[in-house]
Structure formats: structure tokens, C-alpha cells
Coordinates of C-alpha atoms and ligand atoms in Angstrom, one line a residue:
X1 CA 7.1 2.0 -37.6
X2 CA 7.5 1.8 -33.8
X3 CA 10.7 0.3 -32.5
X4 CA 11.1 -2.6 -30.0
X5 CA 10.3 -2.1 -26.7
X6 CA 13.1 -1.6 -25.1
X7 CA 13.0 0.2 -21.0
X8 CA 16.4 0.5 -19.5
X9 CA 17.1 -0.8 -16.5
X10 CA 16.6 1.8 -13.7
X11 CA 17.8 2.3 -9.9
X12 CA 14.4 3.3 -8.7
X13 CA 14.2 4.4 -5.3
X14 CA 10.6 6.5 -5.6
X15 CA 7.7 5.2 -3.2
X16 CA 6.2 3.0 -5.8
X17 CA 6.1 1.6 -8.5
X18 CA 9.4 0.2 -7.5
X19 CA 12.1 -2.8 -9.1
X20 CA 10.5 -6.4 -9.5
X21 CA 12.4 -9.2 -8.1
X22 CA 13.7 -11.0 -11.2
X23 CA 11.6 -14.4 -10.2
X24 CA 8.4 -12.5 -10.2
X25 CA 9.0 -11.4 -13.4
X26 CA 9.4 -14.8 -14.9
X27 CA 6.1 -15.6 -13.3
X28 CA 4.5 -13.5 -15.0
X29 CA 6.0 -14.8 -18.2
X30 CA 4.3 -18.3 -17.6
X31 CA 1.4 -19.4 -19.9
X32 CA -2.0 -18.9 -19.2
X33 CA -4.4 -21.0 -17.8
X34 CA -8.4 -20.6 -18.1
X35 CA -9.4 -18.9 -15.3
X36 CA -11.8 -22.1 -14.1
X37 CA -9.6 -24.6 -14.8
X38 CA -8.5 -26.6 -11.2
X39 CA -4.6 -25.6 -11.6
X40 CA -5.6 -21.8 -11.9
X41 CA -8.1 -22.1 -8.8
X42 CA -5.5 -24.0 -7.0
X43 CA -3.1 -21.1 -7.4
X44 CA -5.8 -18.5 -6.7
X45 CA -6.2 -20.6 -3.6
X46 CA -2.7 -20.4 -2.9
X47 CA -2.6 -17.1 -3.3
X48 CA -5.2 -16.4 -0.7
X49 CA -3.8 -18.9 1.9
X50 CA -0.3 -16.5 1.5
X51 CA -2.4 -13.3 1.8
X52 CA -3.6 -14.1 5.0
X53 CA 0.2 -15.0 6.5
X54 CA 1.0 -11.7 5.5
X55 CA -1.9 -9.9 6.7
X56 CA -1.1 -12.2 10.1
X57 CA -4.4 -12.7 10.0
X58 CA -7.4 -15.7 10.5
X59 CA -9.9 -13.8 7.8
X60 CA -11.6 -16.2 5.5
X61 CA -11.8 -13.5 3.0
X62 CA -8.1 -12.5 1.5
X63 CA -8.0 -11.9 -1.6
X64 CA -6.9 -9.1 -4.8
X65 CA -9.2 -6.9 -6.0
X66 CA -7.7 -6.1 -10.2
X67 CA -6.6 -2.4 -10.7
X68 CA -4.2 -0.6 -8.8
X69 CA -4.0 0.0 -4.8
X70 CA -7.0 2.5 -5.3
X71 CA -9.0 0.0 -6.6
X72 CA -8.7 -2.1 -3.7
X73 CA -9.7 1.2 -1.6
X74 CA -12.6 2.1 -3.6
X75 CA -13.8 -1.8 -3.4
X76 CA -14.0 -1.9 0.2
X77 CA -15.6 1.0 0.9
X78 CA -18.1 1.6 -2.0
X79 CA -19.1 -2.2 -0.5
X80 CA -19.6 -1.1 2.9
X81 CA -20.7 2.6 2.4
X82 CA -24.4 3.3 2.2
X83 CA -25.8 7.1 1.2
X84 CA -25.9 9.3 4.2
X85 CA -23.3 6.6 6.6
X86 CA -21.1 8.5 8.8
X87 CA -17.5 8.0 8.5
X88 CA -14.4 9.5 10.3
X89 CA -11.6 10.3 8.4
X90 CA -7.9 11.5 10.7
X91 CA -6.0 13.1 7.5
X92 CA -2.0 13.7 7.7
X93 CA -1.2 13.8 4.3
X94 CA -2.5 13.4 0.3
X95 CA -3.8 9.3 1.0
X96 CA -6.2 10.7 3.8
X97 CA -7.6 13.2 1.0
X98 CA -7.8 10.3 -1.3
X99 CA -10.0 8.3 1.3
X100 CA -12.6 11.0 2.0
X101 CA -12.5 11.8 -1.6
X102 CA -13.6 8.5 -2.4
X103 CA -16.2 8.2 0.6
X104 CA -17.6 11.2 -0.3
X105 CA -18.2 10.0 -4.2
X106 CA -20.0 6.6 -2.3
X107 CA -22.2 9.2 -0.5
X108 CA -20.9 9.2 3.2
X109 CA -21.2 12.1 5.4
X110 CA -17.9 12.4 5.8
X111 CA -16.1 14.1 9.2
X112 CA -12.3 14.8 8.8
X113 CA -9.8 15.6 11.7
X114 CA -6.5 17.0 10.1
X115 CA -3.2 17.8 11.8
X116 CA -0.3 19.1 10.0
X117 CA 1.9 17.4 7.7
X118 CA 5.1 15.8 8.8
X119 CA 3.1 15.1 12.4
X120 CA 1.0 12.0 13.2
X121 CA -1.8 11.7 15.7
X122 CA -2.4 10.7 19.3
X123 CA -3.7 7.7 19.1
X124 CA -5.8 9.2 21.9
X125 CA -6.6 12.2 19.5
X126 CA -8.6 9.4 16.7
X127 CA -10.2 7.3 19.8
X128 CA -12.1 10.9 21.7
X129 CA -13.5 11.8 18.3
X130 CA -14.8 8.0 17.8
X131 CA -16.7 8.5 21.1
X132 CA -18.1 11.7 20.2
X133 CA -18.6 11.1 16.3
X134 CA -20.2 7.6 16.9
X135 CA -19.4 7.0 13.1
X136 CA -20.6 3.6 11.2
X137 CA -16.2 3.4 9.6
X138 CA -13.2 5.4 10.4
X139 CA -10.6 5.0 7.6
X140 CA -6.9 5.2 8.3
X141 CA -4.0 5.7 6.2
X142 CA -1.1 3.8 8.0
X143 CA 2.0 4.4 5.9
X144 CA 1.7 8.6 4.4
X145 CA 4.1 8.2 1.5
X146 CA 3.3 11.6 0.8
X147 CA 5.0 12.9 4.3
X148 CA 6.6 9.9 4.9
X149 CA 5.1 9.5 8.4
X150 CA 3.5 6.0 9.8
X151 CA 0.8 6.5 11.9
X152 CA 0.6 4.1 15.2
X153 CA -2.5 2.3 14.7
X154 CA -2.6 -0.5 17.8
X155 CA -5.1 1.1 20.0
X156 CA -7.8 2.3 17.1
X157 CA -9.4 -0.9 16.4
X158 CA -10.2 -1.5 20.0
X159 CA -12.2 1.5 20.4
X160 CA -13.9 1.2 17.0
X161 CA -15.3 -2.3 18.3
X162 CA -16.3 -0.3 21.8
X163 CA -18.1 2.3 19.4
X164 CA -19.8 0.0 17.1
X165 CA -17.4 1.4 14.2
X166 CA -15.5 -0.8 11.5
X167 CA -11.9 0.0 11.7
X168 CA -10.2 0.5 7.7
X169 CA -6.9 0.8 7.1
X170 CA -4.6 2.0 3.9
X171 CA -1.8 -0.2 4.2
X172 CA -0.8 0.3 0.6
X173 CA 2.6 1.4 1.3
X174 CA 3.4 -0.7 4.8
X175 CA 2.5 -4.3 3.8
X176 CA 5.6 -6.6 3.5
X177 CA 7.7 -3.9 4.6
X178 CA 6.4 -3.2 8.4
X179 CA 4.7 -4.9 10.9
X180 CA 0.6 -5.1 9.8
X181 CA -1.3 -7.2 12.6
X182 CA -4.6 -7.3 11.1
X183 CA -6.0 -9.7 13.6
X184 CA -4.2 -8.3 17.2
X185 CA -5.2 -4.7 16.2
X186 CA -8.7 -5.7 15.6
X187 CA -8.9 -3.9 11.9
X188 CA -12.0 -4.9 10.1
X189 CA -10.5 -4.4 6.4
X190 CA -6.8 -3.6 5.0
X191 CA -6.1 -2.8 1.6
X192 CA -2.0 -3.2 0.6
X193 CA -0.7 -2.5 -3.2
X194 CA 1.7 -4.4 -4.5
X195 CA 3.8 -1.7 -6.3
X196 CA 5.5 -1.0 -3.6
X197 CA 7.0 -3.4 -0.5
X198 CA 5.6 -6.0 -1.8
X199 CA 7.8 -5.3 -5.0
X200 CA 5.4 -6.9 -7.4
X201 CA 4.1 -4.7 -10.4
X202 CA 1.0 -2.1 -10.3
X203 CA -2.3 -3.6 -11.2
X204 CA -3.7 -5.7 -8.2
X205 CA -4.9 -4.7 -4.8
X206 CA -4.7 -7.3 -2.4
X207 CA -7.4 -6.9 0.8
X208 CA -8.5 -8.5 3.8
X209 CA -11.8 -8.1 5.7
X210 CA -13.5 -9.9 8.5
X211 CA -16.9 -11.2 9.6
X212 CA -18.0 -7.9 10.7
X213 CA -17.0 -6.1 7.4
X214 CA -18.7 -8.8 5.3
X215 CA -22.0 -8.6 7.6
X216 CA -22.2 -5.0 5.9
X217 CA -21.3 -6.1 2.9
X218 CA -23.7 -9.4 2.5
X219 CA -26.7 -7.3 3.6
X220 CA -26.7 -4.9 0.5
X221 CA -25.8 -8.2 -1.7
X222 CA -27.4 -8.5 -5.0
X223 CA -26.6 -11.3 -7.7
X224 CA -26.3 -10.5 -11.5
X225 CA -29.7 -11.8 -13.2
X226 CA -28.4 -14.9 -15.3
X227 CA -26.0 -16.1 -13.0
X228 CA -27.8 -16.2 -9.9
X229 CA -30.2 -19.0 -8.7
X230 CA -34.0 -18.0 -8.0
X231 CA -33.4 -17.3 -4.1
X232 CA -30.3 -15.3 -4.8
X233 CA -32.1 -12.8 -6.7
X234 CA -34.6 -12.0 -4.1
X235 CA -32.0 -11.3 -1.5
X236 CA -32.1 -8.0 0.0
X237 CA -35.3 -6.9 -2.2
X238 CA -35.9 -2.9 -1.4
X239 CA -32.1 -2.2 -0.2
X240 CA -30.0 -0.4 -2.1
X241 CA -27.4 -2.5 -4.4
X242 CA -23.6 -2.3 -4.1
X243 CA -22.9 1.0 -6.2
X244 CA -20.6 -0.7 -8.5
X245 CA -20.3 -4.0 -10.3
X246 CA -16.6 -4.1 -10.4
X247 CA -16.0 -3.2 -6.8
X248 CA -18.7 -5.2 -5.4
X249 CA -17.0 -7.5 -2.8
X250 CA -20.3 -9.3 -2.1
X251 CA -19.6 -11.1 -5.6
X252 CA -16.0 -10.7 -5.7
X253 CA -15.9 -12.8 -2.7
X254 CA -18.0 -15.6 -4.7
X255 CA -16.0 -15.4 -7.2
X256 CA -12.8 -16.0 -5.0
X257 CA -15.0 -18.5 -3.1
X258 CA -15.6 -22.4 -4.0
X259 CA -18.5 -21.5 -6.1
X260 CA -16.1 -19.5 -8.2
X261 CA -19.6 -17.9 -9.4
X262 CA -18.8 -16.1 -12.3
X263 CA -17.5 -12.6 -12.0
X264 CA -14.7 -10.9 -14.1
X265 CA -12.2 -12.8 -15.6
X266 CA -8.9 -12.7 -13.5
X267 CA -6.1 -11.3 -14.6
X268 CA -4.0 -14.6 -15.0
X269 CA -0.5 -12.7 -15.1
X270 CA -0.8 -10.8 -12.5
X271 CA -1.8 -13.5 -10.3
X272 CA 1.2 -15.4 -11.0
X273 CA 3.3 -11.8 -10.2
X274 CA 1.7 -12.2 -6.7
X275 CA 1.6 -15.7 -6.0
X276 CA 5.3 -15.6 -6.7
X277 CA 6.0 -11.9 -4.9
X278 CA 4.0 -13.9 -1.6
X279 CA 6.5 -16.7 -1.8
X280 CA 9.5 -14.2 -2.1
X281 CA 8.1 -12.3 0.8
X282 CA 7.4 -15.6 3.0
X283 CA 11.1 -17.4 2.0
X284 CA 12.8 -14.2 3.5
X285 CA 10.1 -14.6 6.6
X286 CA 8.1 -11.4 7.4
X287 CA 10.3 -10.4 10.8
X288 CA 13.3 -10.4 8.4
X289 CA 12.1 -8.6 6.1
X290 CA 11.3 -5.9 8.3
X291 CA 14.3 -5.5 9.7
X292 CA 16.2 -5.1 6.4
X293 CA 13.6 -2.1 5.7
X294 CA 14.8 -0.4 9.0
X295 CA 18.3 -1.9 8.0
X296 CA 19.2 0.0 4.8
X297 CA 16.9 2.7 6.1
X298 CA 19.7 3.3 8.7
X299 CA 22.7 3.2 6.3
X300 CA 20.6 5.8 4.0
X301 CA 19.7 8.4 6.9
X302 CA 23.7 8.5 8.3
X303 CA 24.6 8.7 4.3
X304 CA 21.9 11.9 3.6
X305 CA 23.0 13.4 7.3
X306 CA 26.5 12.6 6.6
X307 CA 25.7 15.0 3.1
X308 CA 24.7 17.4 5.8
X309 CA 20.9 17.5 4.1
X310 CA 18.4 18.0 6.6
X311 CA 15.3 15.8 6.9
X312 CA 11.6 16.5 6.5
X313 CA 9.2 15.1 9.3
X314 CA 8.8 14.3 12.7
X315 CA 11.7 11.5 13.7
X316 CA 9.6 10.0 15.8
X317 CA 6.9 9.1 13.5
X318 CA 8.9 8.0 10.3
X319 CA 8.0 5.5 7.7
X320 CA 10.9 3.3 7.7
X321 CA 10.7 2.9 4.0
X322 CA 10.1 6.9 3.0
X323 CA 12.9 9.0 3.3
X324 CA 11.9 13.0 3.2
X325 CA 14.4 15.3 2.7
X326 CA 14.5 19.1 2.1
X327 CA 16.0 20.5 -1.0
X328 CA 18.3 22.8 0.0
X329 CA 17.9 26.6 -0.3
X330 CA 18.2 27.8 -4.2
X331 CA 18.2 24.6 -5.6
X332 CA 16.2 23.2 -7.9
X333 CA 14.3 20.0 -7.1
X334 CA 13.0 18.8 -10.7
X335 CA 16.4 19.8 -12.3
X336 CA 18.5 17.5 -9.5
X337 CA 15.9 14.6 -9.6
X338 CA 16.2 14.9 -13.8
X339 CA 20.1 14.9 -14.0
X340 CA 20.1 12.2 -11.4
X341 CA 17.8 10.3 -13.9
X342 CA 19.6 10.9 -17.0
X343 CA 22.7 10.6 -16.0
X344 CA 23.3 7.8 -13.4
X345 CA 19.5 5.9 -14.1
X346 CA 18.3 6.6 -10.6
X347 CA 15.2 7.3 -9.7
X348 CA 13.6 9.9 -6.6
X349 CA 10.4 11.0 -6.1
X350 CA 9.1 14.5 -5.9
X351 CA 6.2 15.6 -3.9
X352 CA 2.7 16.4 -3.5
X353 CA 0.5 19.7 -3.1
X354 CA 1.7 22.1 0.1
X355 CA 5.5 19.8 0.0
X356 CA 5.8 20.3 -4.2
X357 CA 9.2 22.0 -4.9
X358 CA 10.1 21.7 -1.0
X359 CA 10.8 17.9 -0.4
X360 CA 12.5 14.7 -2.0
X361 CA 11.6 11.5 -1.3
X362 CA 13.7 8.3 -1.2
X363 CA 12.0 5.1 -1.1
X364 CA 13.6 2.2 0.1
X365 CA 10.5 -0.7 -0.7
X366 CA 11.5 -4.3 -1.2
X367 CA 13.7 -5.6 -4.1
X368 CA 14.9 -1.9 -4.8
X369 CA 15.4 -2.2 -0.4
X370 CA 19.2 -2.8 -1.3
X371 CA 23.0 -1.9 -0.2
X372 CA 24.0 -1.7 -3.7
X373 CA 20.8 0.9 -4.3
X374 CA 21.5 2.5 -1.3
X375 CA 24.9 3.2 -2.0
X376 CA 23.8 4.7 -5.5
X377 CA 21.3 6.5 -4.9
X378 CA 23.8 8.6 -1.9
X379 CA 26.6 8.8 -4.5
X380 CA 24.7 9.9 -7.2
X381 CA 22.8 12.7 -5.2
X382 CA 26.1 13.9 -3.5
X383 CA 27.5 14.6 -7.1
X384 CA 24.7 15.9 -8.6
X385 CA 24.0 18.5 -5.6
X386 CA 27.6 19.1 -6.3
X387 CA 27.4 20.1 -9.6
X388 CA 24.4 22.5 -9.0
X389 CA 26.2 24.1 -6.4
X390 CA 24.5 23.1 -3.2
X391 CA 26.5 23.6 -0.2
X392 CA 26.8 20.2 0.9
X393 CA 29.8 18.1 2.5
X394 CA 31.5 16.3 0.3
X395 CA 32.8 13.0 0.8
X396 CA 31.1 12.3 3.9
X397 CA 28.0 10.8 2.6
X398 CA 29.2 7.2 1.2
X399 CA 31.4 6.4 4.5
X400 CA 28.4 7.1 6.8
X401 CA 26.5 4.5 4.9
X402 CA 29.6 1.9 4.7
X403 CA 29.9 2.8 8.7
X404 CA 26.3 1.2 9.0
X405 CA 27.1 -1.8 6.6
X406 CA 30.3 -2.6 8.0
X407 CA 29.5 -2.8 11.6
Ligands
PLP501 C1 0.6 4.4 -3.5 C2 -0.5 4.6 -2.5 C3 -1.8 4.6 -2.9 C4 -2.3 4.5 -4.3 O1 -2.0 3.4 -5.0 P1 -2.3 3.3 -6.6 O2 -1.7 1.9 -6.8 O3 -1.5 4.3 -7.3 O4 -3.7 3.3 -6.8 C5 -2.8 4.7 -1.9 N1 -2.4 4.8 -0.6 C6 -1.1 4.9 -0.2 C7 -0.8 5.1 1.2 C8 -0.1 4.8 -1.2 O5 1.2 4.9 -0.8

């Protein structure tokens, strides 16, 4: 017999997944509609109208791609990659490895620049290797939530148009919860998640691409025999299909179009999760919801300083929404994060390759982008650091924070 399912309610302040606004929940709780019927396509439709207000951007094509963040990745550029395509890869932390990982498996020549963790680029650095690479896409984390570093972005598009590039950007961890001006930055595709700022559960990836990206895309287009009408299947004859059926935007796009040509069949619940996640997002109003990122993110830096912790990273170059800090000498990381778990039902993240056993990171994404979370998360770490012996101030933490919220 397996009991009733039964998760406890958690204060988690990881970078992703993160807590669901209550509303979205009971969105997803709604019954199911066929996935042609007029009131589902409405919603879809909705859906994408949303998308682009959040992307801030004019792109017919906004959409989700089902499966998590990655999938959303892998979509775009398995759609636009061809075997042997050049593309330029700036890493700064794990995401950029992801990115050329994935190129690589579509069969790009990939080039990476790297520079050290904890740092960003010159924009200036990206733009003189564009010039000299001449690649066909450079791919761009914006938001590391592995360093918890956000890498300016606003010049990069520009010089990919000059260089007959297409400009894609990771925004997985930055959309809804820092500015992301898909059109005025001139980025050809953007792929968010919606685990994270968008504070909507794991399992869609909602992009954005524009004409140039789907000029790449439509010339490799192939239709599925049995769906397709007698012109359709002789489009593109001798090029190279789309390397995956699942990922291929050239039919997701129909799919998501007025033809609604048949594709997969779309996750119905999850739809709902992000049709109401967009509306909580837009009611706030995008500007505002910024600022309460950088809001509590204040309160929590003067609340870990206050601890006298010291924080990982560059200042300059902070996500506003990933807080790094470094354990202190002779303590244990996993032991702090598990007793801070157990005990109080709060949730930190660890860290990735080089940074494993030498960082925490706080998250503050969305709904769990709160005083009350805030205020938790810095008691709860003062007293477990405390009870492992950590030379830390005590008492200081909690009125550094209130200093913030009571000004
Ligand atoms: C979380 C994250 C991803 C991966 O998302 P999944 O939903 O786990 O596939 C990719 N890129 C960045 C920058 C992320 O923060």
C-alpha cells in the first residue's frame, strides 16, 4: 500500500523549481479541454498574446515548447543548427556548458570563449570575437544561476545583425524577474522556464523567435507524411530535415499557428499553469515586478552581511534574484542546508562543479520573492550556523533586513 500523497509545505528559496502562486495552482486543477476544441485554442492564443508582452516583444511566433527550460533550448537550436554551422558560445558558468553541450550533439562547430566564474564579460569582449569568428549563432546565457552573475546583453544583438549572426539567449532564469527587451536588443530567439521567476511549475518552455530565426528554420522544414498536403511534402527536397520531431519548431509553430496542423498533443494543464502565471505576472505589471526582485534582494544582502557572511561574485555583475554566499571556513555546507531543511522547512541551494562544497545559493524568484521568506530564510540560517559553530554575528542579521523593510 502506498499512502496519500501528502508534500509539506516548504519555504523554498533555491533558483528553481520555486513556490507556485496559489491561483496558478487552481488553474491547473481546471478540467480539461480537447486540445482542438475553440475554447482551448482561444486560451493557447491567449497565452501567446501574453508571452509576447513579457518578452516586450512584436514576434509573431511566442509560444511553449513541453518539457522543461532545456527543452525549450534544445528546440531552438537543434531547429536552427545544421551539421558543420559555426556557433560562438561566451561561457561564465554551468548554463554556458549546457549550451555548447547541446550545440555540439546538433553537430555545430562550436568556438567557446570562457572567463572565470563569478566575472561576466565586456560586452566588447563577445562583439571582437563576433568579428573575427564570423559565426552563423552566438548563444548567450543571460541570468548564470550557477554563479549568480547576469551578463549585460544590450550591445550583442547589434553586432550579430552587423555580422550576419542570429543572437540566442538563455533567459531561463531572468524572465519575469528582470528586464528582457527582446525587440530593443535585437535578440533573434529567447528561451525562459517557468520554474523559476515566472513561479509557475517545471514542464514548459516558453520561447520567442523572429523572422530571421524562422527564415532558418522554414528552410530545413519538412512535413510528417499523412498530415501534410502534396506541396508540403516536397518542400526542401535534398536538405537535411530538422533533427528531431519533438523539437522541430518548423511544425511546432503550425501547430501553434491557425492551421493548428496536428503536432503533439498539448499539455492542457500546464497551459492553464501559464496562462494564469502570465496574468499574475501582467496584474503586478512587469516594471513592478522588477523592482520587488531588487526589493527583497536588498533586505536579504544587508540581512546575510549583517550575519557577517561574505558574498561570492563580482557586485557589479549580480543576478538580482541569486544570492551566492560562501560557507564559512570548517563548516559544512550539505549538513547546514539539511538541518535548515528538516528543521525550519526551508529550502537553499547548493552548487555546481568548481563552486560544489564552496557556495550557497539563495534564490529569491517570484511567489517565493517575499518579506515573510526573506525574513525566514535569514533567521533560520543565523541559527543553524549557530548551532554548527560558525563564527558569525548574532543578532544582527534580522534587523538589517527589517532596516530595509521599514524604511
Ligand atoms: C534552470 C536553468 C536551466 C535549465 O532548466 P530546466 O528546466 O532544468 O531544464 C537552463 N538555463 C538556466 C540559466 C537555468 O537557470
Amino acid at each position: 500500500m502506498f499512502s496519500e500523497l501528502q508534500p509539506s509545505q516548504r519555504t523554498i528559496m533555491t533558483p528553481g523549481p520555486v513556490e507556485t502562486d496559489p491561483r496558478v495552482l487552481r488553474a491547473m486543477s481546471s478540467p480539461i479541454l480537447g486540445q482542438f476544441d475553440p475554447e482551448f485554442t482561444a486560451i493557447m492564443n491567449d497565452v501567446m498574446a501574453m508571452l509576447r508582452q513579457l518578452y516586450r516583444t512584436e514576434n509573431r511566433w511566442a509560444f511553449p515548447v513541453d518539457g522543461t527550460s532545456r527543452s525549450g533550448i534544445e528546440a531552438v537550436l537543434c531547429s536552427m543548427i545544421e551539421p558543420g554551422d559555426r556557433v560562438l558560445v561566451p561561457i561564465y558558468g554551468r548554463f554556458g556548458y549546457l549550451l555548447t553541450e547541446i550545440c555540439e550533439r546538433h553537430g555545430a562547430d562550436v568556438t567557446t570563449i570562457e572567463c572565470e566564474w563569478g566575472e561576466v564579460f565586456q560586452q566588447e569582449t563577445i562583439i571582437q570575437t563576433i568579428e573575427s569568428l564570423a559565426p552563423k549563432i552566438v548563444a548567450l546565457v543571460h541570468g548564470e544561476t550557477s554563479t549568480g552573475r547576469q551578463q549585460p546583453l544590450d550591445q550583442i544583438g547589434q553586432a550579430c545583425r552587423k555580422n550576419g549572426a542570429l543572437f540566442v539567449v538563455d533567459a531561463v532564469a531572468t524572465i519575469g524577474g528582470t528586464e528582457m527587451n527582446v525587440d530593443e536588443w535585437q535578440i533573434d530567439a529567447v528561451i525562459g522556464g517557468t520554474q523559476k521567476c515566472l513561479s509557475v511549475p517545471s514542464g514548459l518552455a516558453p520561447i520567442t523567435y523572429n523572422e530571421r530565426a524562422e527564415a532558418v528554420i522554414q528552410a530545413r522544414k519538412k512535413v510528417e507524411r499523412g498530415i501534410a498536403t502534396e506541396d508540403e511534402l516536397s518542400l526542401n527536397a535534398g536538405r537535411p530535415a530538422i533533427g528531431s520531431n519533438y523539437f522541430d519548431l518548423s511544425q511546432l509553430q503550425d501547430y501553434w499557428s491557425e492551421r493548428r496542423l496536428n503536432h503533439h498533443t498539448e499539455a492542457t494543464s500546464m497551459v492553464y499553469a501559464l496562462y494564469e502565471g502570465l496574468r499574475v505576472v501582467l496584474q503586478e505589471g512587469l516594471e513592478e515586478r522588477f523592482a520587488r526582485h531588487r526589493y527583497h534582494e536588498q533586505a536579504l544582502v544587508a540581512g546575510l552581511k549583517g550575519m557577517g557572511l561574505t558574498l561570492y561574485g563580482s557586485e557589479e555583475a549580480k543576478l538580482p534574484m541569486v544570492t551566492c554566499i560562501e560557507i564559512p571556513e570548517g563548516i559544512d555546507g550539505e549538513s547546514v542546508r539539511a538541518m535548515l531543511l528538516e528543521q525550519f522547512g526551508i529550502e537553499i541551494a547548493s552548487s555546481f562543479g568548481p563552486l560544489k562544497g564552496k557556495i550557497w545559493r539563495i534564490g529569491t524568484m517570484g511567489y517565493s520573492c517575499r518579506k515573510e521568506n526573506v525574513l525566514a530564510v535569514l533567521s533560520g540560517l543565523e541559527a543553524v550556523l549557530l548551532y554548527h559553530g560558525a563564527a558569525i554575528e548574532s543578532g544582527r542579521s534580522v534587523p538589517e533586513a527589517l532596516n530595509v523593510y521599514m524604511q
